[in-house]
XYZ file of C-alpha atoms in Angstrom:
712
model
C 21.900 32.063 34.270
C 20.310 28.658 35.072
C 17.131 27.406 33.481
C 14.030 29.036 34.956
C 12.277 25.684 35.509
C 13.772 22.389 36.573
C 12.628 19.027 35.213
C 10.092 18.451 38.015
C 8.326 21.707 37.211
C 7.940 21.315 33.459
C 4.794 19.669 32.060
C 4.394 18.973 28.348
C 0.833 18.564 27.103
C -0.641 18.061 23.662
C -4.191 19.141 22.799
C -5.952 16.540 20.680
C -9.382 16.144 19.141
C -11.517 16.107 16.024
C -11.654 19.360 14.050
C -13.959 21.905 15.660
C -13.776 20.499 19.201
C -12.142 23.686 20.561
C -8.426 22.920 21.014
C -7.202 26.322 19.823
C -9.830 28.109 21.944
C -8.754 26.122 25.024
C -5.098 26.991 24.370
C -6.088 30.660 24.214
C -7.914 30.303 27.567
C -4.868 28.745 29.201
C -2.590 31.548 28.023
C -5.111 34.127 29.223
C -5.616 32.504 32.631
C -1.832 32.429 33.146
C -1.503 36.103 32.207
C 0.627 35.390 29.122
C -1.912 37.345 27.058
C -4.309 40.021 28.315
C -7.067 39.428 25.792
C -8.463 36.180 24.406
C -8.515 35.912 20.654
C -10.983 33.760 18.714
C -10.737 31.476 15.695
C -13.518 33.466 13.992
C -11.652 36.763 14.509
C -8.417 35.129 13.249
C -6.390 36.509 16.140
C -5.475 33.497 18.293
C -1.876 32.959 19.367
C -1.890 29.376 18.097
C -3.433 29.734 14.621
C -1.091 32.519 13.551
C -0.207 31.254 10.088
C -1.796 33.129 7.200
C -3.130 29.885 5.762
C -4.763 28.842 9.066
C -6.474 32.211 9.342
C -7.624 31.915 5.733
C -9.126 28.450 6.264
C -10.383 28.910 9.828
C -8.797 25.788 11.299
C -5.450 24.530 12.599
C -3.113 23.069 9.986
C 0.188 23.001 11.877
C 1.035 21.945 15.415
C 1.926 25.050 17.408
C 4.134 25.243 20.482
C 3.013 27.565 23.298
C 3.827 27.789 26.988
C 2.290 29.101 30.193
C 3.558 29.633 33.719
C 1.020 28.482 36.268
C 1.544 28.350 40.028
C 5.270 27.619 39.880
C 5.096 25.276 36.896
C 5.829 25.707 33.218
C 3.274 24.063 30.949
C 4.390 23.569 27.358
C 1.239 23.327 25.218
C 1.157 21.845 21.733
C -2.024 22.700 19.835
C -2.592 20.247 16.981
C -4.811 20.047 13.877
C -7.981 17.971 13.981
C -8.032 16.714 10.401
C -6.246 13.456 9.684
C -4.674 14.983 6.569
C -2.292 16.650 9.023
C -1.602 13.539 11.117
C 2.160 14.108 10.866
C 1.811 17.293 12.926
C -0.137 15.385 15.601
C 2.251 12.431 15.753
C 5.371 14.578 16.080
C 3.765 16.501 18.965
C 2.644 13.268 20.644
C 6.203 11.949 20.406
C 7.458 14.583 22.859
C 4.356 15.117 25.023
C 4.072 13.820 28.577
C 0.263 14.012 28.690
C -2.474 14.293 26.087
C -5.750 16.152 26.534
C -8.426 14.661 24.288
C -11.231 17.155 23.747
C -14.707 15.799 23.045
C -17.437 17.943 21.521
C -20.416 17.663 23.902
C -22.831 18.231 21.010
C -21.281 15.681 18.626
C -19.956 13.043 21.030
C -17.064 10.852 19.902
C -16.240 11.660 16.290
C -14.208 9.562 13.861
C -11.202 11.883 14.199
C -11.122 11.114 17.920
C -10.918 7.389 17.197
C -8.055 7.932 14.792
C -6.148 10.068 17.301
C -6.718 7.497 20.024
C -4.848 4.904 17.983
C -1.818 7.208 17.935
C -1.978 7.800 21.714
C -2.187 4.045 22.311
C 0.930 3.520 20.206
C 2.857 6.074 22.300
C 1.088 5.042 25.546
C 0.642 8.716 26.338
C -1.040 9.448 29.705
C -4.432 10.905 28.788
C -7.054 13.301 30.120
C -10.480 13.586 28.512
C -12.223 16.955 28.516
C -15.854 17.341 27.420
C -15.962 20.779 25.813
C -18.745 22.989 24.441
C -21.115 22.140 27.299
C -22.756 25.504 26.605
C -23.894 24.283 23.158
C -27.668 23.927 22.849
C -27.266 20.283 21.739
C -24.753 19.356 24.488
C -25.264 15.933 26.058
C -22.658 15.119 28.699
C -23.938 11.653 29.664
C -24.158 10.500 26.051
C -20.653 11.790 25.333
C -19.201 9.992 28.375
C -20.962 6.761 27.441
C -19.684 6.964 23.857
C -16.162 7.604 25.153
C -16.377 4.496 27.330
C -17.801 2.477 24.426
C -14.858 3.518 22.263
C -11.975 3.771 24.707
C -12.933 1.522 27.612
C -14.096 1.688 31.210
C -10.820 3.267 32.350
C -12.389 6.684 31.747
C -13.445 8.039 35.159
C -15.518 11.163 35.738
C -13.742 13.844 37.769
C -16.287 16.550 36.929
C -19.820 16.755 35.618
C -21.960 19.750 34.609
C -24.828 20.861 36.820
C -26.626 22.220 33.790
C -25.976 22.075 30.033
C -26.758 24.262 27.046
C -26.960 28.038 27.088
C -27.318 28.092 30.895
C -24.125 26.137 31.593
C -22.125 27.818 34.370
C -21.633 25.295 37.194
C -19.345 22.248 37.431
C -19.371 19.639 40.183
C -15.849 18.394 40.937
C -16.022 14.945 42.554
C -12.275 14.783 43.230
C -12.309 17.903 45.415
C -16.036 17.551 46.221
C -16.555 21.191 45.322
C -19.012 23.112 43.140
C -17.398 25.635 40.773
C -19.779 28.437 39.858
C -18.752 30.753 36.986
C -19.866 34.209 35.988
C -21.225 34.576 32.457
C -17.823 35.928 31.401
C -16.038 32.846 32.786
C -12.632 33.152 34.428
C -12.044 32.369 38.091
C -15.039 30.528 39.590
C -16.634 30.791 43.000
C -16.055 27.644 45.092
C -19.220 26.446 46.843
C -20.456 23.363 48.687
C -22.165 20.770 46.529
C -25.940 21.317 46.835
C -27.958 18.687 48.693
C -29.803 17.766 45.494
C -26.497 16.653 43.961
C -24.847 15.216 47.055
C -25.829 11.584 46.453
C -24.714 11.618 42.793
C -21.453 13.415 43.629
C -20.625 10.987 46.445
C -21.336 8.005 44.201
C -19.006 9.371 41.486
C -16.393 10.263 44.120
C -16.485 6.698 45.388
C -16.111 5.359 41.829
C -13.098 7.626 41.309
C -11.422 6.623 44.588
C -12.012 2.925 43.912
C -10.617 3.271 40.377
C -7.458 4.918 41.753
C -7.079 2.396 44.599
C -7.628 -0.634 42.360
C -4.419 0.123 40.459
C -2.152 0.210 43.534
C -2.014 -2.457 46.272
C -0.845 -0.025 48.971
C -3.624 2.429 48.189
C -6.149 -0.404 48.135
C -5.094 -1.379 51.676
C -5.399 2.250 52.829
C -8.824 2.483 51.212
C -10.023 -0.685 52.963
C -8.660 0.573 56.297
C -10.019 4.149 56.089
C -12.809 3.938 53.525
C -11.191 6.950 51.814
C -7.912 8.228 50.358
C -6.446 11.598 51.292
C -5.539 14.262 48.736
C -1.860 13.271 48.421
C -2.751 9.592 48.027
C -5.272 10.448 45.338
C -2.742 12.650 43.550
C -0.008 9.992 43.561
C -2.446 7.216 42.650
C -3.885 9.174 39.740
C -0.418 9.949 38.403
C 0.707 6.316 38.548
C -2.512 5.077 36.954
C -2.228 7.642 34.153
C 1.400 6.691 33.482
C 0.399 3.008 33.252
C -2.578 3.814 30.999
C -4.860 2.348 33.681
C -7.034 5.418 34.175
C -8.157 8.436 32.158
C -9.722 11.277 34.202
C -12.517 13.279 32.544
C -13.148 17.014 33.014
C -15.760 19.587 31.920
C -15.176 22.747 29.880
C -16.585 25.594 27.943
C -13.411 26.914 26.353
C -15.327 29.557 24.419
C -16.673 31.044 27.667
C -13.463 30.314 29.619
C -15.059 27.963 32.112
C -12.978 25.125 33.560
C -9.539 25.801 32.067
C -7.979 26.984 35.359
C -8.978 23.791 37.194
C -7.621 21.715 34.326
C -4.309 23.586 34.500
C -4.151 22.978 38.248
C -4.630 19.239 37.636
C -1.844 19.293 35.021
C 0.498 20.911 37.550
C -0.405 18.732 40.517
C -1.103 15.349 38.987
C 0.120 14.951 35.403
C 3.605 13.429 35.140
C 6.784 15.297 34.287
C 9.164 13.702 31.792
C 11.362 12.287 34.566
C 8.393 10.352 35.988
C 7.768 8.523 32.724
C 9.708 5.437 31.559
C 13.125 6.321 30.088
C 13.641 6.585 26.344
C 14.856 3.450 24.600
C 17.862 3.984 22.351
C 18.265 2.168 19.054
C 21.244 0.238 20.426
C 19.172 -1.154 23.291
C 20.068 1.253 26.076
C 17.762 3.400 28.174
C 18.070 7.166 28.517
C 16.725 8.533 31.804
C 15.348 12.070 31.839
C 17.850 13.554 34.275
C 19.266 17.083 34.356
C 22.588 15.680 35.579
C 22.833 13.159 32.729
C 24.616 13.634 29.388
C 22.997 16.281 27.205
C 20.755 14.701 24.598
C 17.969 16.244 22.539
C 15.619 15.020 19.821
C 14.412 17.143 16.890
C 10.705 16.544 16.289
C 9.724 19.399 13.977
C 11.232 21.867 11.519
C 9.685 25.127 10.316
C 11.173 27.266 7.568
C 10.926 30.967 8.375
C 11.301 33.492 5.533
C 14.505 35.560 5.744
C 15.607 33.606 8.849
C 16.055 29.935 7.966
C 15.024 26.645 9.482
C 13.735 26.698 13.053
C 14.321 23.288 14.677
C 12.029 22.275 17.542
C 13.452 19.798 20.036
C 12.881 18.159 23.388
C 15.732 17.853 25.869
C 15.659 14.216 26.960
C 18.723 14.355 29.205
C 21.125 16.881 30.681
C 20.966 20.621 30.094
C 21.342 22.317 26.736
C 23.008 25.740 26.776
C 23.405 28.385 24.098
C 26.831 28.109 22.504
C 27.036 24.384 23.198
C 28.370 22.085 20.486
C 26.628 18.733 20.069
C 27.111 15.778 17.751
C 24.332 14.733 15.388
C 24.232 10.955 15.847
C 22.528 10.460 12.472
C 25.004 12.454 10.367
C 28.055 12.392 12.692
C 28.408 16.144 12.126
C 28.948 18.666 14.931
C 26.235 21.294 15.349
C 26.558 24.470 17.393
C 23.469 25.537 19.343
C 24.021 29.232 18.842
C 20.664 30.436 20.182
C 17.959 28.874 22.337
C 14.322 29.927 22.337
C 11.088 29.258 24.111
C 8.241 29.688 21.668
C 4.803 31.286 21.853
C 3.174 30.725 18.469
C 5.116 32.955 16.087
C 7.038 34.698 18.883
C 10.440 33.547 20.116
C 12.090 34.467 23.398
C 15.823 33.944 23.968
C 16.886 31.808 26.919
C 20.338 30.700 28.029
C 19.563 27.092 28.813
C 16.839 24.452 28.989
C 16.743 21.492 31.378
C 15.884 17.857 30.717
C 12.198 17.454 29.962
C 11.761 20.928 28.457
C 10.899 21.812 24.860
C 12.497 24.621 22.882
C 13.799 25.675 19.492
C 17.000 26.759 17.808
C 17.943 28.243 14.437
C 20.245 27.307 11.587
C 21.230 23.712 12.258
C 22.622 23.087 8.774
C 22.846 19.308 8.859
C 20.073 18.407 11.274
C 16.599 17.241 10.327
C 13.420 15.887 11.877
C 14.075 12.612 13.760
C 17.729 13.427 14.435
C 19.336 12.924 17.854
C 21.965 15.416 19.074
C 24.146 14.629 22.073
C 27.360 15.456 23.894
C 30.620 14.511 22.223
C 31.961 11.158 23.247
C 28.516 9.684 23.878
C 26.786 7.084 21.745
C 23.018 7.375 21.763
C 20.291 7.538 19.137
C 16.600 7.785 19.978
C 13.934 6.000 17.977
C 12.576 8.087 15.115
C 8.941 9.092 14.686
C 7.107 6.729 12.345
C 4.978 8.882 10.090
C 1.851 7.532 8.335
C 2.019 6.270 4.767
C 0.501 8.549 2.087
C -3.145 8.202 1.038
C -3.049 10.331 -2.102
C -0.741 10.832 -5.073
C -0.695 13.537 -7.737
C 1.644 14.393 -10.582
C 3.048 17.915 -10.258
C 4.728 20.219 -12.767
C 5.374 23.953 -13.081
C 3.014 25.925 -15.311
C 5.926 27.953 -16.661
C 8.567 25.983 -18.529
C 12.040 26.500 -17.139
C 10.937 26.564 -13.492
C 11.649 22.882 -12.882
C 14.689 23.684 -10.733
C 12.732 26.150 -8.585
C 10.013 23.560 -8.119
C 12.575 20.922 -7.124
C 13.954 23.280 -4.455
C 10.451 24.025 -3.171
C 9.638 20.325 -2.923
C 12.900 19.683 -1.087
C 11.995 22.362 1.467
C 8.496 20.925 1.850
C 9.891 17.462 2.606
C 12.231 19.002 5.177
C 9.317 20.615 7.030
C 6.759 17.863 6.568
C 7.995 14.248 6.571
C 4.517 13.031 5.512
C 5.193 14.583 2.082
C 7.005 12.155 -0.203
C 8.337 13.202 -3.598
C 9.090 10.656 -6.294
C 10.718 11.443 -9.620
C 9.534 8.437 -11.602
C 11.538 7.500 -14.700
C 8.952 4.792 -15.369
C 5.976 7.169 -15.415
C 8.014 10.168 -16.652
C 6.377 12.290 -13.957
C 7.209 13.902 -10.644
C 4.741 12.433 -8.164
C 3.872 14.006 -4.851
C 2.473 11.627 -2.228
C 0.499 13.149 0.651
C -2.262 12.507 3.182
C -5.296 13.832 1.276
C -6.828 16.689 -0.661
C -6.612 19.185 2.230
C -2.931 18.329 2.639
C -2.454 18.778 -1.106
C -4.145 22.195 -0.992
C -1.690 23.290 1.726
C 1.251 22.009 -0.334
C 0.041 23.958 -3.373
C -0.432 27.119 -1.294
C 3.088 26.879 0.122
C 4.729 26.315 -3.259
C 2.871 29.211 -4.882
C 2.897 31.740 -2.025
C 6.231 31.025 -0.358
C 8.305 29.757 -3.274
C 6.570 31.754 -6.046
C 6.174 28.823 -8.457
C 2.813 28.350 -10.166
C 2.084 24.623 -10.389
C -0.536 22.311 -11.776
C -1.519 18.863 -10.609
C -2.652 16.020 -12.803
C -3.643 12.414 -12.461
C -0.552 10.233 -12.039
C -0.025 7.550 -14.616
C -0.519 4.019 -13.340
C 2.452 1.673 -13.124
C 0.900 -1.224 -15.016
C 2.769 -4.455 -15.634
C 2.634 -6.808 -18.610
C 2.937 -10.583 -18.672
C 1.742 -13.585 -20.704
C -0.710 -16.446 -20.225
C 0.658 -19.087 -22.608
C 3.906 -20.173 -24.242
C 4.992 -19.041 -27.701
C 7.962 -19.706 -29.999
C 9.452 -17.162 -32.361
C 12.511 -16.602 -34.472
C 14.064 -13.452 -35.765
C 16.909 -12.829 -38.162
C 18.732 -9.551 -37.984
C 20.693 -8.821 -41.138
C 22.227 -5.563 -42.180
C 24.719 -4.946 -44.981
C 25.976 -1.435 -45.659
C 29.470 -1.820 -47.029
C 32.304 -3.201 -44.976
C 31.441 -5.358 -41.969
C 27.756 -6.177 -41.760
C 25.463 -7.321 -38.967
C 23.989 -10.765 -38.687
C 22.223 -12.728 -35.950
C 19.386 -15.226 -35.855
C 17.662 -16.168 -32.598
C 15.036 -18.882 -31.962
C 13.270 -18.256 -28.671
C 10.511 -19.705 -26.541
C 8.752 -17.611 -23.918
C 6.430 -18.968 -21.230
C 4.605 -17.596 -18.169
C 6.873 -18.085 -15.153
C 5.558 -19.251 -11.779
C 7.252 -20.436 -8.611
C 8.176 -24.131 -8.722
C 7.507 -24.663 -12.444
C 9.297 -27.699 -13.936
C 12.354 -27.393 -16.156
C 11.752 -27.398 -19.950
C 11.174 -31.063 -20.826
C 11.933 -30.955 -24.549
C 15.005 -28.714 -24.407
C 18.565 -29.330 -23.267
C 19.413 -26.758 -20.590
C 23.030 -25.590 -20.801
C 22.722 -22.649 -18.465
C 20.142 -20.855 -16.339
C 19.917 -17.352 -14.907
C 17.173 -16.251 -12.496
C 16.765 -12.483 -12.285
C 14.720 -10.632 -9.671
C 13.471 -7.663 -11.651
C 13.816 -4.179 -10.097
C 10.128 -3.530 -10.829
C 8.934 -6.800 -9.282
C 8.530 -10.332 -10.563
C 11.136 -12.498 -12.279
C 12.824 -13.252 -15.559
C 14.252 -16.763 -15.848
C 16.656 -17.060 -18.794
C 17.757 -20.418 -20.231
C 20.599 -21.219 -22.584
C 19.364 -24.274 -24.506
C 21.756 -24.031 -27.475
C 22.968 -27.390 -28.791
C 25.767 -27.873 -31.307
C 27.208 -24.362 -30.972
C 24.702 -22.704 -33.343
C 25.140 -19.557 -31.230
C 28.384 -18.962 -29.417
C 28.116 -18.670 -25.624
C 29.669 -15.210 -25.747
C 26.519 -13.862 -27.439
C 24.059 -15.161 -24.812
C 24.472 -12.106 -22.539
C 23.737 -9.864 -25.551
C 20.476 -11.713 -26.270
C 19.553 -11.354 -22.601
C 20.331 -7.639 -22.813
C 17.932 -7.289 -25.752
C 15.211 -9.181 -23.887
C 15.689 -7.001 -20.789
C 15.543 -3.858 -22.884
C 12.193 -4.881 -24.377
C 10.911 -5.889 -20.941
C 11.309 -2.270 -19.881
C 8.812 -1.220 -22.531
C 6.227 -3.925 -23.044
C 4.339 -4.187 -26.351
C 0.852 -3.594 -24.877
C 1.188 -0.253 -23.082
C 4.927 0.361 -22.800
C 4.851 -0.917 -19.184
C 7.409 -3.165 -17.492
C 7.134 -6.900 -18.244
C 7.368 -9.448 -15.435
C 7.182 -13.183 -14.662
C 8.422 -14.618 -17.958
C 10.669 -17.585 -18.732
C 12.814 -17.255 -21.867
C 14.573 -20.189 -23.498
C 16.974 -19.558 -26.391
C 17.125 -22.926 -28.162
C 18.481 -22.311 -31.681
C 19.852 -19.731 -34.069
C 22.585 -18.893 -36.513
C 25.652 -16.715 -36.605
C 28.143 -15.495 -39.192
C 31.901 -15.828 -38.669
C 32.454 -12.182 -39.689
C 29.213 -10.228 -39.338
C 27.905 -11.549 -36.019
C 28.555 -9.341 -33.000
C 27.016 -8.295 -29.697
C 24.792 -5.565 -31.129
C 23.377 -7.932 -33.741
C 22.380 -10.535 -31.157
C 20.997 -7.887 -28.812
C 18.683 -6.613 -31.576
C 17.724 -10.112 -32.650
C 16.928 -11.090 -29.043
C 14.818 -7.963 -28.571
C 12.758 -8.551 -31.722
C 12.348 -12.285 -31.110
C 11.032 -11.531 -27.625
C 8.699 -8.850 -28.989
C 7.223 -11.187 -31.596
C 6.787 -14.082 -29.176
C 5.173 -11.832 -26.551
C 2.446 -10.665 -28.930
C 1.364 -14.237 -29.662
C 1.617 -15.500 -26.062
C -1.808 -14.175 -24.965
C -0.384 -11.013 -23.402
C -2.000 -9.787 -20.212
C -2.021 -6.365 -18.573
C -1.689 -6.280 -14.775
C -2.686 -3.390 -12.520
C -1.669 -2.550 -8.942
C -4.297 -3.579 -6.397
C -4.384 -1.977 -2.963
C -5.763 -3.155 0.345
C -8.147 -0.444 1.542
C -9.571 0.131 5.019
C -12.303 2.712 5.575
C -13.517 3.746 9.025
C -16.844 5.557 8.808
C -19.951 6.279 10.910
C -22.272 3.278 10.976
C -25.164 5.148 9.364
C -23.027 6.057 6.325
C -21.763 2.523 5.633
C -24.175 1.939 2.751
C -23.172 5.149 0.948
C -19.462 4.399 1.344
C -19.847 0.823 0.084
C -21.984 1.984 -2.840
C -19.230 4.373 -3.904
C -16.608 1.620 -3.609
C -18.615 -0.645 -5.916
C -18.483 2.010 -8.655
C -14.686 1.854 -8.336
C -14.312 -1.867 -9.126
C -13.636 -2.595 -5.448
C -14.150 -6.038 -3.934
C -15.409 -5.671 -0.359
C -13.787 -8.355 1.796
C -15.036 -7.497 5.251
C -17.318 -5.305 7.338
C -16.845 -4.978 11.088
C -18.567 -2.830 13.674
C -16.376 -0.848 16.074
C -18.495 1.083 18.532
C -20.506 3.542 16.452
C -18.305 3.070 13.427
C -17.948 0.553 10.625
C -14.629 -0.712 9.331
C -14.844 -1.680 5.672
C -12.030 -3.761 4.174
C -11.745 -3.970 0.397
C -9.367 -4.596 -2.482
C -9.381 -1.860 -5.055
C -7.398 -1.013 -8.218
C -5.108 1.980 -7.793
C -6.525 3.391 -11.040
C -9.879 3.818 -9.249
C -8.462 5.609 -6.204
C -7.904 8.958 -7.905
C -9.548 11.721 -5.827
C -11.012 9.149 -3.434
C -10.031 11.349 -0.495
C -12.283 14.166 -1.792
C -15.107 11.783 -2.619
C -15.069 10.134 0.812
C -14.990 13.497 2.562
C -17.992 14.624 0.508
C -20.003 11.443 1.178
C -19.347 11.504 4.937
C -19.010 15.250 5.636
C -15.414 14.625 6.699
C -16.367 11.992 9.279
C -14.532 9.052 7.690
C -10.922 7.997 7.415
C -9.132 5.561 5.125
C -5.731 4.001 4.696
C -4.344 1.893 1.891
C -1.298 -0.176 1.087
C -0.096 -2.103 -1.933
C -1.337 -5.689 -2.034
C -0.564 -7.269 -5.423
C -0.691 -7.014 -9.202
C -3.790 -8.520 -10.795
C -5.200 -8.818 -14.311
C -7.228 -5.872 -15.551
C -10.670 -6.632 -17.050
C -10.651 -7.338 -20.786
C -12.449 -4.107 -21.743
C -10.011 -2.032 -19.677
C -7.018 -3.775 -21.284
C -8.446 -3.177 -24.749
C -9.007 0.506 -24.036
C -5.526 1.052 -22.583
C -3.832 -0.867 -25.418
C -5.670 1.174 -28.054
C -4.769 4.441 -26.327
C -1.111 3.413 -26.242
C -1.128 2.462 -29.944
C -2.692 5.791 -30.938
C -0.145 7.695 -28.870
C 2.709 5.746 -30.461
C 1.406 6.608 -33.941
C 1.152 10.305 -33.029
C 4.704 10.311 -31.693
C 6.002 8.708 -34.902
C 4.233 11.381 -36.959
């Protein structure tokens, strides 16, 4: 049985917007209008098709991207409802990767919110054709004109009004459509509107906006511009084709009106998706990693891309994919390009929230799911045997928050490890690091809301009680001046003894420093340390006081001590070591003796070389509403941050600062509290820098006390 819809009749849309803008409610409307469901659920009643997960119903907002589909006037519309909080950006980005069009919802009462700005950056990266929809026009504080102006301030003049409301607030029930030059009048219950002529009082405004729309479409196509000059108008087909081309080229973003809660405007939006929005085969082909281009063609070689994985209890992993070429059929065997392992597509599904429906095949451009692909993960490409193609992976955002995690019950470490492995499989924005340096398992995530979801999953799905704690900081130790030392290791316990004496100079190393002027260099080794920085090791022995065969042993001792510096037990970096004298015994000297002597000589010299503790410094960017800039900067100053820049972007401020990692603990929660969730930050490692003297003293004393306790 062939696929129900061919490539031309499949449209993939992703619903985007700041939390609370009404994405899930709009998705519910679209399913209802298409007859997929016979009753509209609500977020408040916890009975929507999209927010079906227990955790989403508990919290009252979307946490996961959800795949749905409708059938509308001969077309299949795949709908991906996404979360609005940036903590769950991975869910948004994976959905954007496979969408053909994005619908950006704006809250008419709040205007453009910071989450919208963040999402826009993602859509720009993918160059996703976009529609704007001003929702919640029935809200008492709705302001359509202000919202449109803010959108243009933030996203440019390419936003063109297709619809505007005749009234706003509680009385909202009429929309003027300047593309079709029609008035849509809704009953209080919403649904299918009555189509009426535009009233005379609105005719001038509607004609002006219609002209703006036609000119915007014509200006992006020379042929249409000629037709427009000749006729003074474009017909419906010309407008449809011109809009589609302009959307594909990111030259134009049409704007619609909605009240999703009252089901007003969703049917017209769905009609526009069918008639105007591009199908996958109308978009530029997918670039392959080897430089080829994969055209979305049903007759091409079968190729699909896995963009999401969900673990279902008692069933296994459900892999969501988009067919980028050819036709995928149940029972088909494909090759995973990333693992070179064959995978059998035993069952194919179309998905409606938590419901799956079996299908026999899916054509290029469609989105579906399959179960139990044992060796396939997110970002993997599967294709026909004998082909050679790999699509570019999704680039997920770097983490913003880190916490140490451990099981409350001893002995459950293995269960926790399995749970974390499953979490990483489902959510690529979760990174897990088992740090030998910090002696902790660190979980890196997007923020405190993301962390709360991780904790819920581990405890409810994997039945492991866990606790989080502040991760230790990966400090580094170095020195500020040179120092000489000598150490004699001597041990006699019957039979062969141990003897080694090492004279050593240590100095701070920096790029381009001159060779030792007062020493004779016999050999030099420059070592890039695994933890960053360098060790430069000189053999300056004259007269054979230490045999060359013992030099590697001295180096081994130095390296061992560098892995546990004297100040806080942290890694040592950027040191130059010169071994310039010593003694050995013809019988008792051996490798272990010189290793121990080298270790102790280094330790002694380090303590008298003005030791310095370094801490990781991160580059921080905060995007926040302009009126909250002062509060955000005030908080940063309490965290030893150095503000480097402040820029205005529309109604937002972008603050750039350098901040110690030690001061970033729980910053996500703090920023959300200060800004009521209206700010966003990102950070990346910049450098190691000296800690203030008082901080070094405190950390050194704490380390010494701990060492004494451990000895006791």
